[in-house]
Structures are given as C-alpha cells and as structure tokens.
Short mmCIF file of C-alpha atoms (C1' of nucleotides) in Angstrom, two decimals:
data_model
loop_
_atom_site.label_atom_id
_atom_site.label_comp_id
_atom_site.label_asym_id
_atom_site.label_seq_id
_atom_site.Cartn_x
_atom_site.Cartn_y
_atom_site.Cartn_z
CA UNK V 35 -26.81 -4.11 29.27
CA UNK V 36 -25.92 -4.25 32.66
CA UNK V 37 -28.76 -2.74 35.03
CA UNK V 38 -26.64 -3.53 38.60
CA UNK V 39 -23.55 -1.84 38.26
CA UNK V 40 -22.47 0.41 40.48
CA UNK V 41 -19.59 -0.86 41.91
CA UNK V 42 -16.38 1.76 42.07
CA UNK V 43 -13.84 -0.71 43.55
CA UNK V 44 -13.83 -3.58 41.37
CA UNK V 45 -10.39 -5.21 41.64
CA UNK V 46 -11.07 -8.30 39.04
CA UNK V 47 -12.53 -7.46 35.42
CA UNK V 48 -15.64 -8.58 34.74
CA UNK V 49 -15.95 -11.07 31.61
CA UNK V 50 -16.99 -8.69 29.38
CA UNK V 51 -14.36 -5.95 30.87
CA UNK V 52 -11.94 -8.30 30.10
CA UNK V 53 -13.39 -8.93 26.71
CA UNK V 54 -13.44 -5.22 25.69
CA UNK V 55 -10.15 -4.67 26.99
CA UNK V 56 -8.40 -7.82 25.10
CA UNK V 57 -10.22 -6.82 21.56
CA UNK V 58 -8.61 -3.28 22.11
CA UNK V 59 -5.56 -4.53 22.34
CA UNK V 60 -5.97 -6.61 19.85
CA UNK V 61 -7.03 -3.55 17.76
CA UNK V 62 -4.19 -1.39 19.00
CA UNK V 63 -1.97 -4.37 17.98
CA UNK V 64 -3.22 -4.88 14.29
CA UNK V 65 -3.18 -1.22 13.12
CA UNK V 66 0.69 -1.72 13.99
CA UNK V 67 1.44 -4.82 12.74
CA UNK V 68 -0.65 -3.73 9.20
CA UNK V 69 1.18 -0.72 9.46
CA UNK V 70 4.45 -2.56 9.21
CA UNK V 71 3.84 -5.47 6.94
CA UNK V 72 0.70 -4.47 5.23
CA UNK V 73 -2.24 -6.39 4.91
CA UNK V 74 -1.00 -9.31 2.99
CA UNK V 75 2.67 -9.01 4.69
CA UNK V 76 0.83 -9.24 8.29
CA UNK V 77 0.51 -12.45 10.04
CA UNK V 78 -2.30 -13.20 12.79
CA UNK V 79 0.27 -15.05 14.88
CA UNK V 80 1.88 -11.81 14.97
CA UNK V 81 -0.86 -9.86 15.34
CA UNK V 82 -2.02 -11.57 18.85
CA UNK V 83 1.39 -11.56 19.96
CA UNK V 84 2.21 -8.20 20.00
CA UNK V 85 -0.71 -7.76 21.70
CA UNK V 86 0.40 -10.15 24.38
CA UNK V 87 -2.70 -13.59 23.48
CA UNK V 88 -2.92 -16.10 21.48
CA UNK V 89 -3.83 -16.75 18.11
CA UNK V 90 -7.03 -18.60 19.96
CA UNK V 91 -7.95 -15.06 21.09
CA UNK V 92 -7.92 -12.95 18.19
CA UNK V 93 -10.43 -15.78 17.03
CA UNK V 94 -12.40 -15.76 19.63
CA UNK V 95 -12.68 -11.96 19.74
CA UNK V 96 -12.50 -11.24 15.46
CA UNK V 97 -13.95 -13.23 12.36
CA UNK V 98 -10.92 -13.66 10.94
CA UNK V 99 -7.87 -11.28 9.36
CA UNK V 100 -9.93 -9.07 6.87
CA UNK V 101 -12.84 -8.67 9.71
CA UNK V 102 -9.65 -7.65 12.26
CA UNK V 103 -8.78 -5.33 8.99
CA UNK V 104 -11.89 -3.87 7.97
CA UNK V 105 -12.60 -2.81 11.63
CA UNK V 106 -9.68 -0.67 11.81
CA UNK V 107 -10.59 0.37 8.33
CA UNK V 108 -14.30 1.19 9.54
CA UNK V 109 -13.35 3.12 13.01
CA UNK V 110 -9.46 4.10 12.75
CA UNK V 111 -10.17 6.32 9.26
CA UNK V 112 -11.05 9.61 9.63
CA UNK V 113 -9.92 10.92 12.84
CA UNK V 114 -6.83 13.18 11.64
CA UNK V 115 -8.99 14.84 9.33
CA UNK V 116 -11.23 16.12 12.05
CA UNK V 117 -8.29 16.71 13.79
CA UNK V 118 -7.64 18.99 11.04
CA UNK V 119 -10.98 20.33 10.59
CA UNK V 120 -10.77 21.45 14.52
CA UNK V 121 -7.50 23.16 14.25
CA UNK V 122 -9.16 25.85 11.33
CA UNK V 123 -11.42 26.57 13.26
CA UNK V 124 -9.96 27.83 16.22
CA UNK V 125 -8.51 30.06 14.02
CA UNK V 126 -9.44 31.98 10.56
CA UNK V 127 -7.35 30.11 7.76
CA UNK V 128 -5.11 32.40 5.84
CA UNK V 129 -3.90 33.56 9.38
CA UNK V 130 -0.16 32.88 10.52
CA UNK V 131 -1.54 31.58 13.74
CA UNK V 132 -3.78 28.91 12.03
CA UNK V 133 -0.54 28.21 9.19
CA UNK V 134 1.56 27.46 12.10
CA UNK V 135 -0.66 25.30 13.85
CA UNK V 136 -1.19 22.86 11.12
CA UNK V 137 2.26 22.66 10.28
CA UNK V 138 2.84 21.25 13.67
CA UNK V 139 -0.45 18.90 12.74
CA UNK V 140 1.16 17.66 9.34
CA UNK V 141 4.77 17.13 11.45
CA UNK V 142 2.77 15.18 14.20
CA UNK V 143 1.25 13.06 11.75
CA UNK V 144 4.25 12.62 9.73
CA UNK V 145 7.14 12.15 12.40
CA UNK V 146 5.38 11.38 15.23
CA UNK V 147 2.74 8.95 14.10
CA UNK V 148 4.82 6.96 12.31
CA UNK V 149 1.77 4.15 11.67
CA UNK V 150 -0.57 6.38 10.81
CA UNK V 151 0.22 7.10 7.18
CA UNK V 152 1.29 3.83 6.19
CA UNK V 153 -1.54 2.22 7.50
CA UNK V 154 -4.11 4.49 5.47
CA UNK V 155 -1.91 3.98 2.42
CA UNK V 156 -3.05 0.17 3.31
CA UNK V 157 -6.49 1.40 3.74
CA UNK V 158 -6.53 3.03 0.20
CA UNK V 159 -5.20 0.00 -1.69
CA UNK V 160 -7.12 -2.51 -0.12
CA UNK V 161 -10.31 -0.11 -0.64
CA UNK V 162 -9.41 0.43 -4.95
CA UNK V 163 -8.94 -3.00 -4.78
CA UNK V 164 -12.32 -4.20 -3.31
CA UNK V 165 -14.94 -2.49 -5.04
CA UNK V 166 -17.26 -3.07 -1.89
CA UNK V 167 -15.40 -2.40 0.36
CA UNK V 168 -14.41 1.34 -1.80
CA UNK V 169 -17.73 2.50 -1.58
CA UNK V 170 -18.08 1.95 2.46
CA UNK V 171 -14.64 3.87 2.71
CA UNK V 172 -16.30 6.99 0.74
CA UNK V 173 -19.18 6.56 2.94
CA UNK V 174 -16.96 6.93 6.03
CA UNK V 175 -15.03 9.89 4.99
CA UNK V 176 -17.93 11.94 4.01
CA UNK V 177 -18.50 12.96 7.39
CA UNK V 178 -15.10 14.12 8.36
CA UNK V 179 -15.05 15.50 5.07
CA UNK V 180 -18.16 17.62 5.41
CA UNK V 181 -16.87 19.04 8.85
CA UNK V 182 -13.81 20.26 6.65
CA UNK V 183 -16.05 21.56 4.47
CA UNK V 184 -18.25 23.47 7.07
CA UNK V 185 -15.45 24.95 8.49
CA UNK V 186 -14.15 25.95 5.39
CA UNK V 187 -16.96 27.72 3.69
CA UNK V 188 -17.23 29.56 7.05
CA UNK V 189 -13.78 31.12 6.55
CA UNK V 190 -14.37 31.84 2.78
CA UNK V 191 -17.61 33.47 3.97
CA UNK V 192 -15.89 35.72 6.40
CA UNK V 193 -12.67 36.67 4.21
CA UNK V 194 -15.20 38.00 1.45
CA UNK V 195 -14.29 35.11 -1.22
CA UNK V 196 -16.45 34.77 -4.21
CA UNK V 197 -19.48 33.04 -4.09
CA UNK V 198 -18.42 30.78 -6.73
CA UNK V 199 -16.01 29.23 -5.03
CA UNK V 200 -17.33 25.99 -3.96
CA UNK V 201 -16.38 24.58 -0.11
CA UNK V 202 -16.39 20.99 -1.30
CA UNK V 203 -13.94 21.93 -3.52
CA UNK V 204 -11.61 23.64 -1.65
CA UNK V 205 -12.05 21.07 1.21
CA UNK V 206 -10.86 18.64 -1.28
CA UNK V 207 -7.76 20.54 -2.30
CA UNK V 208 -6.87 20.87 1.51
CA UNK V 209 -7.34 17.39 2.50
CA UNK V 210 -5.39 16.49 -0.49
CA UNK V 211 -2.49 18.59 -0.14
CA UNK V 212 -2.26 17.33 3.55
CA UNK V 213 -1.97 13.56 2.20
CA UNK V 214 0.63 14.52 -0.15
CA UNK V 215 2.52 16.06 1.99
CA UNK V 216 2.69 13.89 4.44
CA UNK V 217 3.73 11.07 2.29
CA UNK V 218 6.38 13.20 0.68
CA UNK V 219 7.79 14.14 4.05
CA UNK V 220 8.47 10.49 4.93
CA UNK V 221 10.59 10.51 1.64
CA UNK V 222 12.51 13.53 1.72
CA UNK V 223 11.37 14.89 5.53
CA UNK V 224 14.53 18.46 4.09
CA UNK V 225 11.34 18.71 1.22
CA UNK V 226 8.54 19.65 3.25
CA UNK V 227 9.59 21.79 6.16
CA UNK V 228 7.07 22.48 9.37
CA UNK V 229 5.98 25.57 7.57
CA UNK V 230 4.79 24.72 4.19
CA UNK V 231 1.62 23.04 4.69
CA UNK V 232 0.56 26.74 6.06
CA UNK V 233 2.36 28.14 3.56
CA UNK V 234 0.61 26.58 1.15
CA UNK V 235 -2.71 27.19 2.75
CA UNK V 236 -1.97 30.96 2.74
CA UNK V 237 -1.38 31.02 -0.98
CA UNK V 238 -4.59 29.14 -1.59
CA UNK V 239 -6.95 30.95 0.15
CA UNK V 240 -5.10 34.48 -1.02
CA UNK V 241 -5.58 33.23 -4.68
CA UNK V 242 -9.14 32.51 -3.93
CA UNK V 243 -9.67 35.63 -2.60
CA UNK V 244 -7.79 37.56 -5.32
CA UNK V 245 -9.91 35.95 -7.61
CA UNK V 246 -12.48 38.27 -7.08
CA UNK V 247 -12.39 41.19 -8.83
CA UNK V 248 -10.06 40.70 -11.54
CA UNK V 249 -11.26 40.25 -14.94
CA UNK V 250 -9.74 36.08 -15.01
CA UNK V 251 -9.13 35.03 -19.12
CA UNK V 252 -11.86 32.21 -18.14
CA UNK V 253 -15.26 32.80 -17.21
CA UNK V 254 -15.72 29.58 -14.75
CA UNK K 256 8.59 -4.58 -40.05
CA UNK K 257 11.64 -4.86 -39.41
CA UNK K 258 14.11 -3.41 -37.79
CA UNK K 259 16.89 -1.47 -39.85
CA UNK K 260 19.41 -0.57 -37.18
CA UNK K 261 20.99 -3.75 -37.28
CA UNK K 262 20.50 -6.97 -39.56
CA UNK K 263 17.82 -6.51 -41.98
CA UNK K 264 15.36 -9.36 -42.55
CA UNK K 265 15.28 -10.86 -39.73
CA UNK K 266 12.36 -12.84 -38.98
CA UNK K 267 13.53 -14.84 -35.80
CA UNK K 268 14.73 -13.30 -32.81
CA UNK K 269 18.43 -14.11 -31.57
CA UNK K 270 18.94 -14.99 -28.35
CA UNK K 271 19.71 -11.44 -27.21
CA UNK K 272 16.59 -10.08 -28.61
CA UNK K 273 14.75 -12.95 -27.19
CA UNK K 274 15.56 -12.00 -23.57
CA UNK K 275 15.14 -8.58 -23.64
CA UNK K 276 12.04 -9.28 -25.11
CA UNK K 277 11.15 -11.49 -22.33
CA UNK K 278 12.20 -9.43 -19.25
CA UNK K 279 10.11 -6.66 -20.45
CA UNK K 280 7.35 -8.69 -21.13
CA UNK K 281 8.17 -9.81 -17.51
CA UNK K 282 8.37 -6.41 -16.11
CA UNK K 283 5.17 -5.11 -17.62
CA UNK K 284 3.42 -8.08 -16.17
CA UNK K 285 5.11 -7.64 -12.58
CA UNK K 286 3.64 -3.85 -12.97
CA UNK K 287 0.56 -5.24 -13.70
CA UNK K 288 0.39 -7.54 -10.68
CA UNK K 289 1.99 -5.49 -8.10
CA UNK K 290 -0.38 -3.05 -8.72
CA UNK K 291 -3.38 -5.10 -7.83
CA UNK K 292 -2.16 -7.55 -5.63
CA UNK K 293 0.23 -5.71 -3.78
CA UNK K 294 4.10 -6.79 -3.08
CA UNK K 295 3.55 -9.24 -0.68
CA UNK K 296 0.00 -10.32 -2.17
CA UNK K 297 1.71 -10.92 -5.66
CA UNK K 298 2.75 -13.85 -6.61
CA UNK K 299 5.52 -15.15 -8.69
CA UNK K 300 3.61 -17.56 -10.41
CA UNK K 301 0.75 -15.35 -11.39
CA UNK K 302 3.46 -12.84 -12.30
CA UNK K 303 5.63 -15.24 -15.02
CA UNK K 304 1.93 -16.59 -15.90
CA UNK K 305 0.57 -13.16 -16.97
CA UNK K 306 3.71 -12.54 -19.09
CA UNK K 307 3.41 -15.81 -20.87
CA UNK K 308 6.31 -17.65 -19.48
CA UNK K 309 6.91 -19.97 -16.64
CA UNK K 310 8.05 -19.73 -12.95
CA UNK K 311 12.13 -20.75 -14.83
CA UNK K 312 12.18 -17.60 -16.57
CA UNK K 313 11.18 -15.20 -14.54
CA UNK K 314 14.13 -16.74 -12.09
CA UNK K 315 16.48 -16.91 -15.46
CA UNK K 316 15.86 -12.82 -15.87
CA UNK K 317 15.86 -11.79 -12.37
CA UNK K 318 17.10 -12.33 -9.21
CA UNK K 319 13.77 -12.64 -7.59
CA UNK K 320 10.25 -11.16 -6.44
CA UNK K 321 12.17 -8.55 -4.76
CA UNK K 322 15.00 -7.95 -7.54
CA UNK K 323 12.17 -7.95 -10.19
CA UNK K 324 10.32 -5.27 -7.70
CA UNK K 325 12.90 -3.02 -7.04
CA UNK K 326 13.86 -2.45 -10.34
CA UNK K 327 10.44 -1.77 -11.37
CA UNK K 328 11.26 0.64 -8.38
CA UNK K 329 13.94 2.31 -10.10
CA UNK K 330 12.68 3.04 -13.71
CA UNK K 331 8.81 3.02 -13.50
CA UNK K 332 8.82 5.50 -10.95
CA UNK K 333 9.01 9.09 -12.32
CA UNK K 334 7.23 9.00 -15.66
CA UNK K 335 3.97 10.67 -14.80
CA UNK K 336 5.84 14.00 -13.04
CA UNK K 337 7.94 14.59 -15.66
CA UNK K 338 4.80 14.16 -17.64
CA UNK K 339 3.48 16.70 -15.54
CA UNK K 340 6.44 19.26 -15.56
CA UNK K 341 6.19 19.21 -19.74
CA UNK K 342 2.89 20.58 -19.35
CA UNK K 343 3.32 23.35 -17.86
CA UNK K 344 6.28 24.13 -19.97
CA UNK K 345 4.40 23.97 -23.06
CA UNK K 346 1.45 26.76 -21.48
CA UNK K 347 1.92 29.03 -18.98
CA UNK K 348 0.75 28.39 -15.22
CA UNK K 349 -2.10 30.51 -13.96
CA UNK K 350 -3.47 30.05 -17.66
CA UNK K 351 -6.70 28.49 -18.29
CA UNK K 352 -5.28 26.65 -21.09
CA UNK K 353 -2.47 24.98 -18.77
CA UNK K 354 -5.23 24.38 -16.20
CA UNK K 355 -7.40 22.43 -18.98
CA UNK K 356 -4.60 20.27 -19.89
CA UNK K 357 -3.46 19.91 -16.42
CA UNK K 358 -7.09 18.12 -15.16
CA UNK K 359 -6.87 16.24 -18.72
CA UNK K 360 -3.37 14.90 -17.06
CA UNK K 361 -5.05 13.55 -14.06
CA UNK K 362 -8.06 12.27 -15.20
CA UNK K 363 -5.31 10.46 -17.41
CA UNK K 364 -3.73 9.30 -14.33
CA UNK K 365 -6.24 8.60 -12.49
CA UNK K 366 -9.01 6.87 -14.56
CA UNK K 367 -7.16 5.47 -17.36
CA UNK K 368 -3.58 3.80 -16.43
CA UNK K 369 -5.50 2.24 -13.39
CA UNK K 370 -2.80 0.43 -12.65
CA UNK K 371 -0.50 3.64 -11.70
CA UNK K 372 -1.32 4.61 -8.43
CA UNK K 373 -1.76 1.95 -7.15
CA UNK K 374 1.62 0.50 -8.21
CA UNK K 375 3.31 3.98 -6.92
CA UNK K 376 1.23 4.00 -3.51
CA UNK K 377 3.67 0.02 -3.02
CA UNK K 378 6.30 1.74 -4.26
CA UNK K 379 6.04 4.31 -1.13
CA UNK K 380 5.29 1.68 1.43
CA UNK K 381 8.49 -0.45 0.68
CA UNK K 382 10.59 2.42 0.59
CA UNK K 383 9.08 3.99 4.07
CA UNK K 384 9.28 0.08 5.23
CA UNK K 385 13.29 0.11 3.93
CA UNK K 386 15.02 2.52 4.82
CA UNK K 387 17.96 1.63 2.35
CA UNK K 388 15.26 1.88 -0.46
CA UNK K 389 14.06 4.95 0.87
CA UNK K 390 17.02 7.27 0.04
CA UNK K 391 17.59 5.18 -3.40
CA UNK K 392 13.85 6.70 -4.10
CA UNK K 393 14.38 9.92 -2.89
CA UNK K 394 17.36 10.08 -5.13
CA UNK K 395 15.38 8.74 -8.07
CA UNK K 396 12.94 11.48 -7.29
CA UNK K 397 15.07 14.35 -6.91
CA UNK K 398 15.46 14.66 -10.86
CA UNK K 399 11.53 14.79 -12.09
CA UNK K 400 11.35 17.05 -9.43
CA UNK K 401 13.98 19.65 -9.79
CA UNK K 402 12.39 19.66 -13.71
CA UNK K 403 9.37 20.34 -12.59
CA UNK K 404 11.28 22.96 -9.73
CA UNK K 405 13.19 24.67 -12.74
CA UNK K 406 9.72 25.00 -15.06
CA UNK K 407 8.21 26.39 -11.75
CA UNK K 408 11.23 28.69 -11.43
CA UNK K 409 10.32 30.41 -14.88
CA UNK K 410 6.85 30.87 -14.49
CA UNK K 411 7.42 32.63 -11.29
CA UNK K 412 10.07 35.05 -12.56
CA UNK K 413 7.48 35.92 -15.65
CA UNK K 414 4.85 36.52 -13.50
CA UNK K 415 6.80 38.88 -10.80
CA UNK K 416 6.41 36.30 -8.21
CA UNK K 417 7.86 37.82 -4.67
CA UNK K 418 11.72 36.89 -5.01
CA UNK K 419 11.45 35.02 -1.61
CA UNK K 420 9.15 31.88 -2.68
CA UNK K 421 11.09 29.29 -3.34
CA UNK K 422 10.01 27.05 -6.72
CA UNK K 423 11.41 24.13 -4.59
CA UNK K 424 8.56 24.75 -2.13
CA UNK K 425 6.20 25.33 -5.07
CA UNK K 426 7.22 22.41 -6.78
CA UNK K 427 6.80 20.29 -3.41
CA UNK K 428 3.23 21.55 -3.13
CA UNK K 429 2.07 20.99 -6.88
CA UNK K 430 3.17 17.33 -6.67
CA UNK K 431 2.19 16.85 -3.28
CA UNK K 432 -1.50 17.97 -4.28
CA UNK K 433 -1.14 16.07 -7.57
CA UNK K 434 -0.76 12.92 -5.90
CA UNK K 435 -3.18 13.54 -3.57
CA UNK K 436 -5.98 14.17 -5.82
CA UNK K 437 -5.08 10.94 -7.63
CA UNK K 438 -5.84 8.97 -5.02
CA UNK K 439 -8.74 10.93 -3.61
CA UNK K 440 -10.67 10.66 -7.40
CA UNK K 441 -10.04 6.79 -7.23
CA UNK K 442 -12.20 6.72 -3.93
CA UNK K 443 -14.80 9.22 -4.99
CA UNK K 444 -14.65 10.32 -8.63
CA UNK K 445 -17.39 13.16 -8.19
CA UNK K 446 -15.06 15.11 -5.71
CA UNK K 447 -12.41 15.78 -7.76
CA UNK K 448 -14.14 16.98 -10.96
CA UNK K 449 -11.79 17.67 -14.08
CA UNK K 450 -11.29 21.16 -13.68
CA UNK K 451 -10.48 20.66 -9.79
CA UNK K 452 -6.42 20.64 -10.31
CA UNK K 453 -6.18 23.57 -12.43
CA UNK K 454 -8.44 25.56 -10.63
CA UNK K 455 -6.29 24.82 -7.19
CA UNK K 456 -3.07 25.45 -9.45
CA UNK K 457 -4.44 29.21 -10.39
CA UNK K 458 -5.96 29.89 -6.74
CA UNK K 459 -2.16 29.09 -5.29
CA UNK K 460 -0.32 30.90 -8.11
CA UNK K 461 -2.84 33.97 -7.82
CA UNK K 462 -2.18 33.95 -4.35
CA UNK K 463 1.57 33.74 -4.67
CA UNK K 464 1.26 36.89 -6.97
CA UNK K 465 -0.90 38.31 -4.58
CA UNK K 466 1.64 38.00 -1.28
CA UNK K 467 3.70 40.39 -2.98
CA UNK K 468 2.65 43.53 -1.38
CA UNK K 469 0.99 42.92 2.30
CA UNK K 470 3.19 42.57 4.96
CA UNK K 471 2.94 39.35 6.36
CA UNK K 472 3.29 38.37 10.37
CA UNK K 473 5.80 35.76 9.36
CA UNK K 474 8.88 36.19 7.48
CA UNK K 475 11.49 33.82 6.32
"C1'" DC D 224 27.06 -31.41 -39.54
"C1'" DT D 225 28.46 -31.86 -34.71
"C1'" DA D 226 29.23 -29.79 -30.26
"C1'" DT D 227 28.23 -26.33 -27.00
"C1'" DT D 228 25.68 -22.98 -24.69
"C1'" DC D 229 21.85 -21.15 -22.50
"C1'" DA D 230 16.87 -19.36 -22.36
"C1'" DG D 231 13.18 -21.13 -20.60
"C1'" DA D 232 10.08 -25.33 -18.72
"C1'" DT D 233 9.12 -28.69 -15.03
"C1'" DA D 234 8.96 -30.69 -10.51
"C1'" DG D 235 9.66 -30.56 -5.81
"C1'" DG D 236 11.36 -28.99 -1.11
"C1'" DG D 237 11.19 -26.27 2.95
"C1'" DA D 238 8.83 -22.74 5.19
"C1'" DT D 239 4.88 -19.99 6.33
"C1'" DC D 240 0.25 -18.94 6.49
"C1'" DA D 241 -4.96 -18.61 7.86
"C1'" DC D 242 -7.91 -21.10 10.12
"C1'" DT D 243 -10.07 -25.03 13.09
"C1'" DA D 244 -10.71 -28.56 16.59
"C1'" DT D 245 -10.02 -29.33 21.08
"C1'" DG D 246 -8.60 -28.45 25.83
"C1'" DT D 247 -8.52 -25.59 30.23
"C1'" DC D 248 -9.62 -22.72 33.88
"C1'" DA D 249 -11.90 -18.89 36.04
"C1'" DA D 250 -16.10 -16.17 36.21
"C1'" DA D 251 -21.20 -16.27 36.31
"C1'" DC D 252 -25.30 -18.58 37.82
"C1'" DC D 253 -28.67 -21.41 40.77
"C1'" DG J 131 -20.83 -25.34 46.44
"C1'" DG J 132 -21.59 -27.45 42.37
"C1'" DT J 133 -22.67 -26.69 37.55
"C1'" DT J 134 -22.45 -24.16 33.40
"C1'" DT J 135 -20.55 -20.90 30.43
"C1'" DG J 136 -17.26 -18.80 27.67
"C1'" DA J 137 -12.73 -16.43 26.98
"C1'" DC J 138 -8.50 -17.74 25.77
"C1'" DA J 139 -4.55 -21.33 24.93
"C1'" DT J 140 -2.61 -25.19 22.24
"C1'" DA J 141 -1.90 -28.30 18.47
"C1'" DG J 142 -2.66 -29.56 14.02
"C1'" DT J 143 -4.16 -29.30 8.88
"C1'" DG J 144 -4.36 -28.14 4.18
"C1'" DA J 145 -3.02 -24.72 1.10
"C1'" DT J 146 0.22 -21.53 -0.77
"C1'" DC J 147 4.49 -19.44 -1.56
"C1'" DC J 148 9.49 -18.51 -2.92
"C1'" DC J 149 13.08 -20.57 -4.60
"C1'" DT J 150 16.22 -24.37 -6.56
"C1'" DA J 151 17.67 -28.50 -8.97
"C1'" DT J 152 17.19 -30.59 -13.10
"C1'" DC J 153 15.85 -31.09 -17.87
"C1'" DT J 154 14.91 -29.80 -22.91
"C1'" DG J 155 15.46 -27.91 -27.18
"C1'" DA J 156 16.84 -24.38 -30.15
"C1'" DA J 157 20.28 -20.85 -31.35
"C1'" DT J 158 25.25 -20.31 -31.82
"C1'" DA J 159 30.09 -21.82 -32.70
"C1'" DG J 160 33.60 -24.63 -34.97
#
DNA sequence: CTATTCAGATAGGGATCACTATGTCAAACC
DNA sequence: GGTTTGACATAGTGATCCCTATCTGAATAG
C-alpha cells in the first residue's frame, strides 16, 4: 500500500496504524466479551468498552455484531488444533514424552485459557444454527485438520500400524477426545487429570497397533 | 384410553392433571427453543407460544426464563449417557456387535434428536458461566457416570485389563470422545462415519489389553 | 345452586438492545 | 497554512424483552 515508508522512529500512529491497532482491540475485546455472555448475551456497548472506544468505533471499524462475530469465527478457530498438531510432531505419539506434553496442552487450554473453550462452544452453536455459516466453519477447519492428519499418518506409518487404518479417522478421534476433555475438565477439573489426555492417546494408538495381527471377530 | 390408576372414565382433566400437563408441555417446548435459540436468544414468548399457551402460564408454572431453564438443567441432562452405559452392558466392549450398536447410538444422537446437543452444549456454558450451577451439574453428572464407570469396571476385569487402569479414567475418556464426536458429525457428517465410535472404542480397549505386559516409562 | 379458588389469558411498564445520524478534532494533502 | 478527509465520540430511535398487575372462566367446595 504504502511505497514511502521507511521511517523507524515514528512517535504518532499513522491513520491506518491507528486503525489496525483499534480493530485489534476491538477483536481482542469481543472474543472476551462473547466468551462471557455469548453471542446473544453480548452487548456492543460492552464490547467497545472493554476495549477502551466507543460504540461509534466498533461501527466505524465492523459491519455490525454478527460481522464483529463471524470475524473471530473466521480467524480465531483453528489455532489450538495446530497447536496440537505441532506438539506430535516433535515427538512420536504413543511416546511418554509426547503424552506428557499434550497433557500440559489440554491443561493450558482448559485452565489457563479460560475464553477459549467457551467461545468455540459459541462458535459451534451459532455455526449448527446457521446453515451458511456451518459450511464456512467446516471449510476452515479442514486445514488444521489435515495438518493433524499429516502428522498422524506419519506416526502410524513409522510404528508399523495397519494400512487400514485410516489418518482422517484417527485425526478425528484425537481432535475429538481433546474437545471433550476439555469441556469435561471445566466441570469436574478432579475428572480429567494432566495425564489422561496422553493416557488416552497411548491406549489408542497401542490398540491400533495391536490390531494388526490378531485374527479381530470383524473383518473391517 | 384411559387411565386406570386412579378414577376411571374420566374424560376431562382436573385441575391437577391440567397443570402437569401444561408444565410439561411447557418444558418440552423450552427444550425445543433453548436448543435453537440459545438461553439468552430464547424468548419467553416464543417459548409459552410453541407450547400452546400464553406468556400467564408459563409465569403461573414457573418462576421464570431462568427457573424454567435450570430445571430443564436438572432432569434433561443425563438421559443419553445412561443410554450409552446400557449398551455396553447388554454386549461386551471390544465386540463388534457393541461397536455396531454403539455408532447406531450416535448417529441417534447426533442426526436424529437434533435438538440434543445443542441444548446440552447451553447447558455447559451456563454452568461454566455460574459457578453455583456448575457443581449442581457436576453433581447431576456424577451418577450417569459412575454407571457407565461400574459397566466399564466389568468389562475390564473380564478382559484381564492391567489392575492399575482406572474405569473412572476409562469412563472419562469414552464420554469425553462421545461428546466430542457429536458435535464434530453435526459440522461435517462425512468425518465421523457410523462405524467411527466403535472402531475408536476397540482401538482404546485393545490397547488397554495390550499395556499389560511392556514396561512403560511412566508409572502411576 | 352458589361461592370460592386458581389455571391461564391479556395488557402494559421499565429496561435494554442494535443500530444510525450527527458532531468533532487531528492527520493527510495541496 | 488552509482545506479535506476520516476515525472515533455522542445522542437518540424504534424494537424487543422479561416480568407483573389485572382479569376471566371453569373446576372445586359447601
């Protein structure tokens, strides 16, 4: 945009500095606000004035409440699963190193990030709600999802699993099991201890594994 | 057809009769609305208007939106696990025949009663949003859950599951991924095919089976 | 049959909400 | 330096919402 700009010492913002700046807070300020009242519960007045402007602003800078909503919902999605997707690969799944590291990952999300798993609860009910809107939120999520699933089929690959064994599928299970958790941990935090998310994950990918040789009652 | 428990021939209702007929009528149409309009979204009009009766009754048979919500809370919560734990009484885990009925469960779940996960997925967000509410939950769940724990329980003692995994954890883990899969089918239906749940359910109890021997780097 | 009670209907009040019309002041431009 | 532009503030509007006060008519009681 800007062909001229070179300039390290720039005390004042620039219009459109200032412009980024105020629709990131503004951003910052409605996934916490949606996070705490929900969509419906959420008020724009409060929404600008957490993030320190008026209502004026957040009008000036967003088309409205669902536009301010469907942003987030666009570019706020997907990055814990990545997150996830990152953390197995450093290390081989079905390892204690990689079972410990994503129990940390499921407590950060959980405990730490308190928003976080409200506010994609709000994302999923607002997406099975609006048909529309559903189909851009699979869109989104196939990416992340596919990362998951490279580094997944990777690790079966290397631990010798079946061939059968599909890495969508198993991707699915994961990123499943992750959500569930995660929501259950807010409930009943004594139910899901740091450990069980890689607990889990050990069990699942020594089933798959075990599923190799013997003769299983089903042929599928 | 008439009832024979109390006064034959009957054909009006008495007044008793007449009110509990109403507030369930009531509460099935607050489940209904909830569920796709959200707590704060729903309204009480819409609510007494779906039931058939006007904004007067609703107020005559409850306390309120909230009242009529949280007690909707309380007993419309649990069904489905229970549900879930008779299952896998009937067959035992790890079997395909379990696994078949198990995917027939969710599908169930997730395609048919529509209205279910969404209605659960406002249940969790009040109760993470009120903290009072939260522990009533957690209370309420604590019974599906220790039936589903003590099914668990048995079919890890038949199949010589390694004394030291806990059917609490197990339990935690089958819900957890339940759930999870629910919600993940209602945004894309082709990734979680029918036989997705059972075949997860036999990968983690093979793999249970299989920890028995090898000598893991962690133990707890 | 008359009186009483009460489930449910009706109307309205007070508050809140999303959004708009208009004003203001500093940055960008000539 | 004067003019224009545009980011943000302020005030107001119509709609909606939860809840309450009041009313009606039928089921119960005497």
């Amino acid at each position: 945009m800007n062909g001229e700009s070179d300039e390290p010492a720039r005390r004042r913002l620039s219009r459109a500095e200032a412009k980024a700046r105020t629709r990131a807070l503004l951003l910052d300020a409605a996934a916490r606000v949606f996070a705490r009242k929900g969509f419906t519960g959420a008020s724009v007045e409060e929404i600008a004035e957490t993030a320190g402007f008026s209502i004026g602003a957040l009008y000036s800078n967003f088309g409205g409440k669902e536009a301010l909503f469907l942003e987030l919902l666009s570019h706020r999605q997907t990055d814990r699963i990545a997150e996830a997707a990152q953390t197995l690969d450093r290390h081989e799944p079905g390892t204690g190193e990689a079972a410990a590291e994503l129990g940390r990952l499921l407590l950060d999300v959980a405990d730490k990030d308190i928003d976080f798993a409200p506010l994609q609860a709000e994302f999923w009910l607002y997406a099975v709600r609006n048909p529309d809107v559903l189909d851009a939120m699979a869109a989104n999520l196939r990416a992340p999802r596919q990362a998951l699933e490279g580094v997944i089929s990777t690790s079966l690959a290397q631990q010798g699993a079946p061939a059968e064994v599909s890495a969508e599928a198993v991707a699915t299970v994961v990123a499943a099991l992750f959500g569930g958790l995660v929501r259950q941990r807010r409930i009943d935090p004594a139910s899901v201890p740091e450990e069980l998310f890689g607990q889990a994950l050990k069990w699942l990918f020594a089933g798959i594994n075990a599923g190799t040789a013997p003769a299983a009652t089903e042929s599928e």
